[in-house]
XYZ file of N, CA and C in Angstrom:
507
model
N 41.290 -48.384 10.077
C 41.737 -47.217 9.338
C 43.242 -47.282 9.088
N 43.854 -47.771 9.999
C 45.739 -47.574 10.411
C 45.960 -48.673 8.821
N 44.843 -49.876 8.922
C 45.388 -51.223 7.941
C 45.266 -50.717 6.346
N 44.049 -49.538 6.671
C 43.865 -49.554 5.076
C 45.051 -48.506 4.519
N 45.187 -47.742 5.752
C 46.049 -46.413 5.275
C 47.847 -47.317 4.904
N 48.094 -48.508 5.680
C 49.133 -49.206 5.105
C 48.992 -49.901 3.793
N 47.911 -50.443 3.141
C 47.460 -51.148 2.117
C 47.357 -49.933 1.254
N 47.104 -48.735 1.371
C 47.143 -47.900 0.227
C 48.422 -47.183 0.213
N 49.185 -47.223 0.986
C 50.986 -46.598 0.916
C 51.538 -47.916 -0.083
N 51.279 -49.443 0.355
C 51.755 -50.740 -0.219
C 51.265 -50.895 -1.633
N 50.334 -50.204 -1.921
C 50.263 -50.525 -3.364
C 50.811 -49.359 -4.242
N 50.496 -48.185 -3.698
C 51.405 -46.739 -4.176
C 52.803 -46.889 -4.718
N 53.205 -47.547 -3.330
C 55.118 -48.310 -3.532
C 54.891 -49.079 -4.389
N 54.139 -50.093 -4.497
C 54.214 -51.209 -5.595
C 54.203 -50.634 -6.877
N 53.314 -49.468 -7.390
C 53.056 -49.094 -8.453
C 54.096 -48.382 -9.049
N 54.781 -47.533 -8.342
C 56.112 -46.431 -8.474
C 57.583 -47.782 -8.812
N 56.812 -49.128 -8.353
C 58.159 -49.757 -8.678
C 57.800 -50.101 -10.098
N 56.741 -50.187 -10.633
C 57.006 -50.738 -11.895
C 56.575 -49.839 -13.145
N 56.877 -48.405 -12.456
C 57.454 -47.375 -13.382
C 58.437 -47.897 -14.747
N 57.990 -47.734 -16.067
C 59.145 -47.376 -16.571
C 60.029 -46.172 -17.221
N 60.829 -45.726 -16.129
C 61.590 -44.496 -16.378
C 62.360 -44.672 -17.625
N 62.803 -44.153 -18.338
C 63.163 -44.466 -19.949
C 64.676 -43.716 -19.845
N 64.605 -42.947 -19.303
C 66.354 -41.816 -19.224
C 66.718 -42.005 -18.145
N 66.647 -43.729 -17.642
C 67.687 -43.932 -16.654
C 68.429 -44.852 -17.337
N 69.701 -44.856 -16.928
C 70.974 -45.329 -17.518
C 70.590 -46.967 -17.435
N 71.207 -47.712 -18.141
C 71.571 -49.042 -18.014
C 72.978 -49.656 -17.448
N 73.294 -50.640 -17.311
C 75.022 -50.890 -16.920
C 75.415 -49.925 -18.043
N 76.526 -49.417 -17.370
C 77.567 -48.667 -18.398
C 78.450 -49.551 -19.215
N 78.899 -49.716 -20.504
C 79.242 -50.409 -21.090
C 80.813 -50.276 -21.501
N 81.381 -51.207 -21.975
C 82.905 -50.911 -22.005
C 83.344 -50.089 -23.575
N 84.131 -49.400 -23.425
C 84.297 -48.212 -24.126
C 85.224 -49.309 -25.752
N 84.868 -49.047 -27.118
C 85.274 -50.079 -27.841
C 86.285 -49.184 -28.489
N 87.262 -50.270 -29.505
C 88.755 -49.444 -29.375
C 88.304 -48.189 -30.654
N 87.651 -48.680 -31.268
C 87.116 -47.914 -32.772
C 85.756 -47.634 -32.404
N 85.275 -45.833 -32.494
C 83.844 -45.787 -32.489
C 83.919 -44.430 -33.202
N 82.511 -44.074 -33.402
C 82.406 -42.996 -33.734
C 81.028 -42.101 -33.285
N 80.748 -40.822 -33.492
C 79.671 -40.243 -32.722
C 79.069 -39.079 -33.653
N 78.158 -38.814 -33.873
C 77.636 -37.653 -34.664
C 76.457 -37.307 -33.907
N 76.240 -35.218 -34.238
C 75.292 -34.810 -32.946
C 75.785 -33.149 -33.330
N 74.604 -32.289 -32.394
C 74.856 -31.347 -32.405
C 75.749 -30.454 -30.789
N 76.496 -29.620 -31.214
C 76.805 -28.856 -29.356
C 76.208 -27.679 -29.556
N 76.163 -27.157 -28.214
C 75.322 -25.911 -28.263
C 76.960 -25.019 -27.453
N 77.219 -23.934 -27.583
C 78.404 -23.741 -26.638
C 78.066 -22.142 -26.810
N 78.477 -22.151 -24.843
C 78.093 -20.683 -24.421
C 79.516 -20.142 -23.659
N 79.772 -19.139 -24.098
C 81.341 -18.863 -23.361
C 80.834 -17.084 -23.135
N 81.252 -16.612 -21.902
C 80.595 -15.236 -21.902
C 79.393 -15.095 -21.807
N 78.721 -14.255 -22.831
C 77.598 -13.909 -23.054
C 77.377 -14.194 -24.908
N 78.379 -15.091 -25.294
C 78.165 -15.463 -26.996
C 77.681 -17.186 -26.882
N 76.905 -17.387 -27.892
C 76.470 -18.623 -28.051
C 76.648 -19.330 -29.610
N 77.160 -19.872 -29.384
C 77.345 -21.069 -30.941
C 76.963 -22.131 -31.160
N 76.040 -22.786 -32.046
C 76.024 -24.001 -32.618
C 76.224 -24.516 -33.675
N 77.227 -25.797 -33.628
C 77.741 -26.403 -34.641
C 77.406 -28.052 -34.342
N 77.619 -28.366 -35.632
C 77.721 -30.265 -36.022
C 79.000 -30.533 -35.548
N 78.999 -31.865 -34.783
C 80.075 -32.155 -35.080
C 79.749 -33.530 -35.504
N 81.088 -34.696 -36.122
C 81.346 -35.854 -36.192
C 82.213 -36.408 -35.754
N 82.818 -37.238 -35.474
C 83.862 -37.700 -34.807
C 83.907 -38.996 -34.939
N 85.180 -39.746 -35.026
C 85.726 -40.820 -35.354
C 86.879 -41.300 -34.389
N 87.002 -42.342 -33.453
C 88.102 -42.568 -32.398
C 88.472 -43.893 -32.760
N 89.799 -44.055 -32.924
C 90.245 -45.118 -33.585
C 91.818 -45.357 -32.797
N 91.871 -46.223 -31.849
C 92.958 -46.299 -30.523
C 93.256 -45.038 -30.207
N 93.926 -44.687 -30.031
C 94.336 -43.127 -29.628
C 93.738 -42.274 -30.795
N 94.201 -42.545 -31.772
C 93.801 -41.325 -32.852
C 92.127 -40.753 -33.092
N 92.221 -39.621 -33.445
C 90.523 -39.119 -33.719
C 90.588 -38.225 -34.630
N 89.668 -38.262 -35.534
C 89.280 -36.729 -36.504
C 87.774 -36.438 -35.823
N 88.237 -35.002 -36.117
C 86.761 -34.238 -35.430
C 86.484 -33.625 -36.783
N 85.257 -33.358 -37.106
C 84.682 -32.556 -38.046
C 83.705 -31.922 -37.491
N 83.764 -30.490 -37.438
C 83.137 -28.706 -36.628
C 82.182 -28.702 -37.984
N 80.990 -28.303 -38.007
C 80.430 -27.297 -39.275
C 79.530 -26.590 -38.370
N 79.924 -25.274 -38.419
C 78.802 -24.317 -38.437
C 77.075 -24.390 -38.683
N 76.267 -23.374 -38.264
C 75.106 -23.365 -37.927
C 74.971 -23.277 -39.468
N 73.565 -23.879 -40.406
C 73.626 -23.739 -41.158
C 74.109 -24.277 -42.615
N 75.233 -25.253 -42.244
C 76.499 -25.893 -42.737
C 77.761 -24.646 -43.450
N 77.726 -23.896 -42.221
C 78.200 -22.711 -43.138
C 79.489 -23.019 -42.117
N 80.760 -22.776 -42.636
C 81.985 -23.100 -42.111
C 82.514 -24.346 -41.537
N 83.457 -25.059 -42.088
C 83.519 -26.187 -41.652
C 85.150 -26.887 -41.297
N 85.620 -27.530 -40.220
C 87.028 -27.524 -39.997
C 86.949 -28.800 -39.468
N 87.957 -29.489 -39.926
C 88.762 -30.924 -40.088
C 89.353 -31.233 -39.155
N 89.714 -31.940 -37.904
C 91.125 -31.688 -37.079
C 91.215 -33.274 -37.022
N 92.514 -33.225 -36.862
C 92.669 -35.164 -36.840
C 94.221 -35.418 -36.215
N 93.918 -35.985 -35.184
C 95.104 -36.001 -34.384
C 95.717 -37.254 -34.902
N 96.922 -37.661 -35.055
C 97.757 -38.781 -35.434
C 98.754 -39.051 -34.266
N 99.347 -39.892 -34.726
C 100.876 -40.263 -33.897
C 102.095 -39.151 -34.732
N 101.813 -38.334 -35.676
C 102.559 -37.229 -36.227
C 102.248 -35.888 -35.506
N 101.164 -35.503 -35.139
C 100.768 -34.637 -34.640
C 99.374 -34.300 -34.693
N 98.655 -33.378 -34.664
C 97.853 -32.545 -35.196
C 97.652 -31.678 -36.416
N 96.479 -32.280 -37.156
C 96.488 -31.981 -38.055
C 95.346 -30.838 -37.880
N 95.067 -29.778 -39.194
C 93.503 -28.679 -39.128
C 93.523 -28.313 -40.470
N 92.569 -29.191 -41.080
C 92.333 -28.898 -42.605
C 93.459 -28.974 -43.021
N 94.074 -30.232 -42.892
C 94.958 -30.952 -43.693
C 96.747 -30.344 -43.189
N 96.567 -29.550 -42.522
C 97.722 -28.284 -42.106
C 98.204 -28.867 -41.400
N 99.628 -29.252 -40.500
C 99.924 -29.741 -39.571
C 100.421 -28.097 -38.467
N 99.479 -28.327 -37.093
C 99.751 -27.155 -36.256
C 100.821 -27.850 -35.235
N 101.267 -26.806 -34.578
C 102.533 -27.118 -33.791
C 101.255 -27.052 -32.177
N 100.111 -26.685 -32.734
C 99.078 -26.565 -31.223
C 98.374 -27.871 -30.648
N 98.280 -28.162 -29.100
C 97.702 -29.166 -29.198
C 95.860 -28.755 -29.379
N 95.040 -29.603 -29.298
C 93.592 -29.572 -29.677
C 93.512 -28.450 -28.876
N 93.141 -28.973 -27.303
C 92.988 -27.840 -26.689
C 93.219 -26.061 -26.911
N 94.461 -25.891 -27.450
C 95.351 -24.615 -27.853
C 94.508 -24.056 -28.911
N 94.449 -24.636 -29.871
C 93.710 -24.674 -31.311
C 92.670 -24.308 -30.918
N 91.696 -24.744 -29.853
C 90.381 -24.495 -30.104
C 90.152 -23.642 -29.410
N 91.142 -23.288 -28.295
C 90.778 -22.000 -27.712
C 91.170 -20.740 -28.785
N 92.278 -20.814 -29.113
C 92.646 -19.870 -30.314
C 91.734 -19.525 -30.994
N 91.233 -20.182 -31.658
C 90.609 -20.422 -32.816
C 88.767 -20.362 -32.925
N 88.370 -21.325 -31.975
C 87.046 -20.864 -31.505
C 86.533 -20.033 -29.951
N 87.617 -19.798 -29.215
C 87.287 -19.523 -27.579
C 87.010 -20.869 -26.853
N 86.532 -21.894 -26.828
C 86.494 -22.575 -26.319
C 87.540 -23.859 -26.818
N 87.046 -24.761 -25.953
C 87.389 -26.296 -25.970
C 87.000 -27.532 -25.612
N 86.944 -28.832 -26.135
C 86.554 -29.956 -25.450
C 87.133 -30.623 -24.784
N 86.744 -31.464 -24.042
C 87.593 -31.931 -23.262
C 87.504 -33.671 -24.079
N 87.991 -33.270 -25.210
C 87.439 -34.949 -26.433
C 88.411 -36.028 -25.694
N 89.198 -35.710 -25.121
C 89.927 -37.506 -24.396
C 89.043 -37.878 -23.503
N 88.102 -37.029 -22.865
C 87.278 -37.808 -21.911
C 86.210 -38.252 -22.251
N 85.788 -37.875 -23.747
C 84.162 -37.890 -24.240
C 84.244 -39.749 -24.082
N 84.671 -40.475 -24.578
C 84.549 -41.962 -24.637
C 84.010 -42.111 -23.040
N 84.708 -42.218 -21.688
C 84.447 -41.868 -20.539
C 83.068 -41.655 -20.334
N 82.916 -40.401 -20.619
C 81.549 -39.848 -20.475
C 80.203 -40.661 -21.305
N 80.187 -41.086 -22.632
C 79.175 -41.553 -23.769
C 78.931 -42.709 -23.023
N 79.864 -43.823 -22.668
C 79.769 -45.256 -22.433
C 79.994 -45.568 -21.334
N 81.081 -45.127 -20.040
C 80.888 -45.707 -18.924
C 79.819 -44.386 -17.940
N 79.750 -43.548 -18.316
C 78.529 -42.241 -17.376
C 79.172 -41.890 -16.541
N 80.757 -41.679 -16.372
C 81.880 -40.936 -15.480
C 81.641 -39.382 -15.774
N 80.975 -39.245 -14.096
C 80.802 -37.740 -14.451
C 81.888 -37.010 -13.511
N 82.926 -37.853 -13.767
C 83.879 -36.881 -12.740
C 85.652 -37.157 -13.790
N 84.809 -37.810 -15.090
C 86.061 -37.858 -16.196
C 87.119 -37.172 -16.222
N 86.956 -35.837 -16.143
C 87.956 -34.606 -16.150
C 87.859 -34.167 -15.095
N 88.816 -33.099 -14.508
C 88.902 -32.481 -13.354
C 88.497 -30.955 -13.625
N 88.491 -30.963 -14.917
C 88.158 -29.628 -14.886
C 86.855 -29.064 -15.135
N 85.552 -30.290 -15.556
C 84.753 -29.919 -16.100
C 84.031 -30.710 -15.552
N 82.990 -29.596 -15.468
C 81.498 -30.639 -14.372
C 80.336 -30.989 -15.250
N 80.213 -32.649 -15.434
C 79.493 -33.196 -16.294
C 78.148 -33.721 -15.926
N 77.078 -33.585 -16.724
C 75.746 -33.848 -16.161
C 75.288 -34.279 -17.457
N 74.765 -35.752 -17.276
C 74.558 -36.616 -18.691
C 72.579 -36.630 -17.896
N 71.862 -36.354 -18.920
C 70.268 -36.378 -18.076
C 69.443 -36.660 -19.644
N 70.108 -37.406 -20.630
C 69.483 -38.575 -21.299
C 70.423 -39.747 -21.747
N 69.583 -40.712 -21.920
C 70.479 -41.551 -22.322
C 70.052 -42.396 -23.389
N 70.697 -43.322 -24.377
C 69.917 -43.734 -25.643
C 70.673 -45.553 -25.731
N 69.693 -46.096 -26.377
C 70.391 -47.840 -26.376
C 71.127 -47.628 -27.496
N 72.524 -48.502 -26.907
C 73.287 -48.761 -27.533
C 73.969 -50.230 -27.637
N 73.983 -51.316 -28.551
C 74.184 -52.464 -28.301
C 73.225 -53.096 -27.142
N 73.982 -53.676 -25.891
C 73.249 -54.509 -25.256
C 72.761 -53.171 -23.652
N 73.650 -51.766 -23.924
C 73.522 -51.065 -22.829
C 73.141 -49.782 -23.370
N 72.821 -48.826 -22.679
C 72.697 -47.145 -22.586
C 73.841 -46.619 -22.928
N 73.975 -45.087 -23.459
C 75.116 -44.697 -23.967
C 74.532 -42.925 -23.943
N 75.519 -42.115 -23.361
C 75.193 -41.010 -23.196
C 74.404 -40.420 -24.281
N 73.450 -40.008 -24.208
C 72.454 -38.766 -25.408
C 72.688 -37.380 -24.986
N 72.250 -36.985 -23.859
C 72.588 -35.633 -23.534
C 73.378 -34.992 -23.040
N 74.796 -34.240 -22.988
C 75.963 -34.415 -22.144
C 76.086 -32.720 -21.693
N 75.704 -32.452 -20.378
C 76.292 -30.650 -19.973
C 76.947 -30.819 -19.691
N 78.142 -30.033 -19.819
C 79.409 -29.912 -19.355
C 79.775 -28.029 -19.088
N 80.030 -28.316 -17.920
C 80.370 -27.132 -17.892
C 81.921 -26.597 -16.697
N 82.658 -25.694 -17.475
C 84.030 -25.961 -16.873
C 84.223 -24.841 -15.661
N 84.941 -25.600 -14.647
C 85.134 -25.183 -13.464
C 85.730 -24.065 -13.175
N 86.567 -23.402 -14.025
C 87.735 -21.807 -13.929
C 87.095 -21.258 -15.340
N 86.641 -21.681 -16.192
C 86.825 -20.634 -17.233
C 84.990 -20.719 -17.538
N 84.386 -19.287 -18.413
C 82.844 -19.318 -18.649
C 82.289 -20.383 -19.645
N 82.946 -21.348 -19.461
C 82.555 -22.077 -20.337
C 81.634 -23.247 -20.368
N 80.699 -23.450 -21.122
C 79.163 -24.343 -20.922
C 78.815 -24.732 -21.979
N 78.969 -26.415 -22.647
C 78.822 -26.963 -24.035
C 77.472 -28.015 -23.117
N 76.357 -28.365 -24.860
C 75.820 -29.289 -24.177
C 75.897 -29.616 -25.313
N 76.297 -31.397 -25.456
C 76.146 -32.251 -26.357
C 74.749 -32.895 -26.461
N 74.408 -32.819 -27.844
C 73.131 -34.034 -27.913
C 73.690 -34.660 -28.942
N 73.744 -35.980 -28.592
C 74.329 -37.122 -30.219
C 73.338 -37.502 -30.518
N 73.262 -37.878 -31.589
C 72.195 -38.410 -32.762
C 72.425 -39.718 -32.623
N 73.782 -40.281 -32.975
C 74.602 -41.276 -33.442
C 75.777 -41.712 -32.363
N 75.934 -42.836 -32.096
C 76.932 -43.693 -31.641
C 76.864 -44.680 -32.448
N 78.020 -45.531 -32.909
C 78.449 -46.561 -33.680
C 79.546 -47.017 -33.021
N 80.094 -48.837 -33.310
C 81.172 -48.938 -33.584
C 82.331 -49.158 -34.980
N 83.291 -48.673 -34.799
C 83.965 -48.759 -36.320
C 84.635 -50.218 -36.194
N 84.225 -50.974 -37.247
C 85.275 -52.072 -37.660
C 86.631 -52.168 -37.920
């Protein structure tokens, strides 16, 4: 009885090993100097909820973000340079952060998103507690699909789903 009850735990284990779990990560991959990302956020601050498109383009330091509203109804430009910050072509004296709290109540934490998409650093920022629980092929590795984030002092709770990862030439 003791042999069979080990022979049926040994094949149980055997079988659970050759599971294939599909939304477990692969090696994390190295973050490339030009990429870009398209997808929807869901963002909850308080008791208000918003969803918008975004797109995004990261090109060495520099990035344009493109916001559109639920719907495609409202839509805002921001594109950081080595000049400054730009918002629908405007140059603000605000950094991203400033702007988007101003402007929408919230904010991203977009210097860490590369971090988060490609290597699965869920401790990227200090201020924001990240929980990536899909993931999608990208090149030869996995690359974040589902991203919660939610920030540590203020009510704030975005969840990314990307559609799209690329690299830019």
């Amino acid at each position: 009885m003791k042999a069979l009850f080990i022979v049926l735990i040994f094949l149980f284990l055997q079988g659970c090993e050759t599971l294939n779990i599909r939304d477990q990560p692969a090696t994390s991959g190295s973050i490339p100097e030009s990429w870009s990302a398209k997808g929807r956020a869901g963002v909850s601050v308080d008791d208000s909820y918003q969803s918008v498109g975004f797109d995004v383009e990261f090109v060495d330091q520099e990035f344009e973000l493109v916001l559109v509203g639920a719907l495609g109804l409202g839509k805002v430009n921001i594109r950081s340079t080595v000049q400054g910050l730009w918002v629908n072509h405007q140059r603000t004296s605000l950094s991203l952060q400033q702007w988007m709290e101003q402007e929408l109540g919230w904010h991203l934490p977009l210097s860490s998103l590369a971090n988060i998409v490609f290597e699965h650093q869920l401790n990227a920022s200090h201020e924001w507690q990240v929980k990536i629980s899909r993931f999608m092929p990208y090149q030869e590795v996995n690359v974040a699909k589902l991203v919660k984030l939610q920030h540590q002092h203020k009510p704030i709770k975005i969840k990314l789903l990307f559609q799209e990862v690329n690299q830019l030439k």
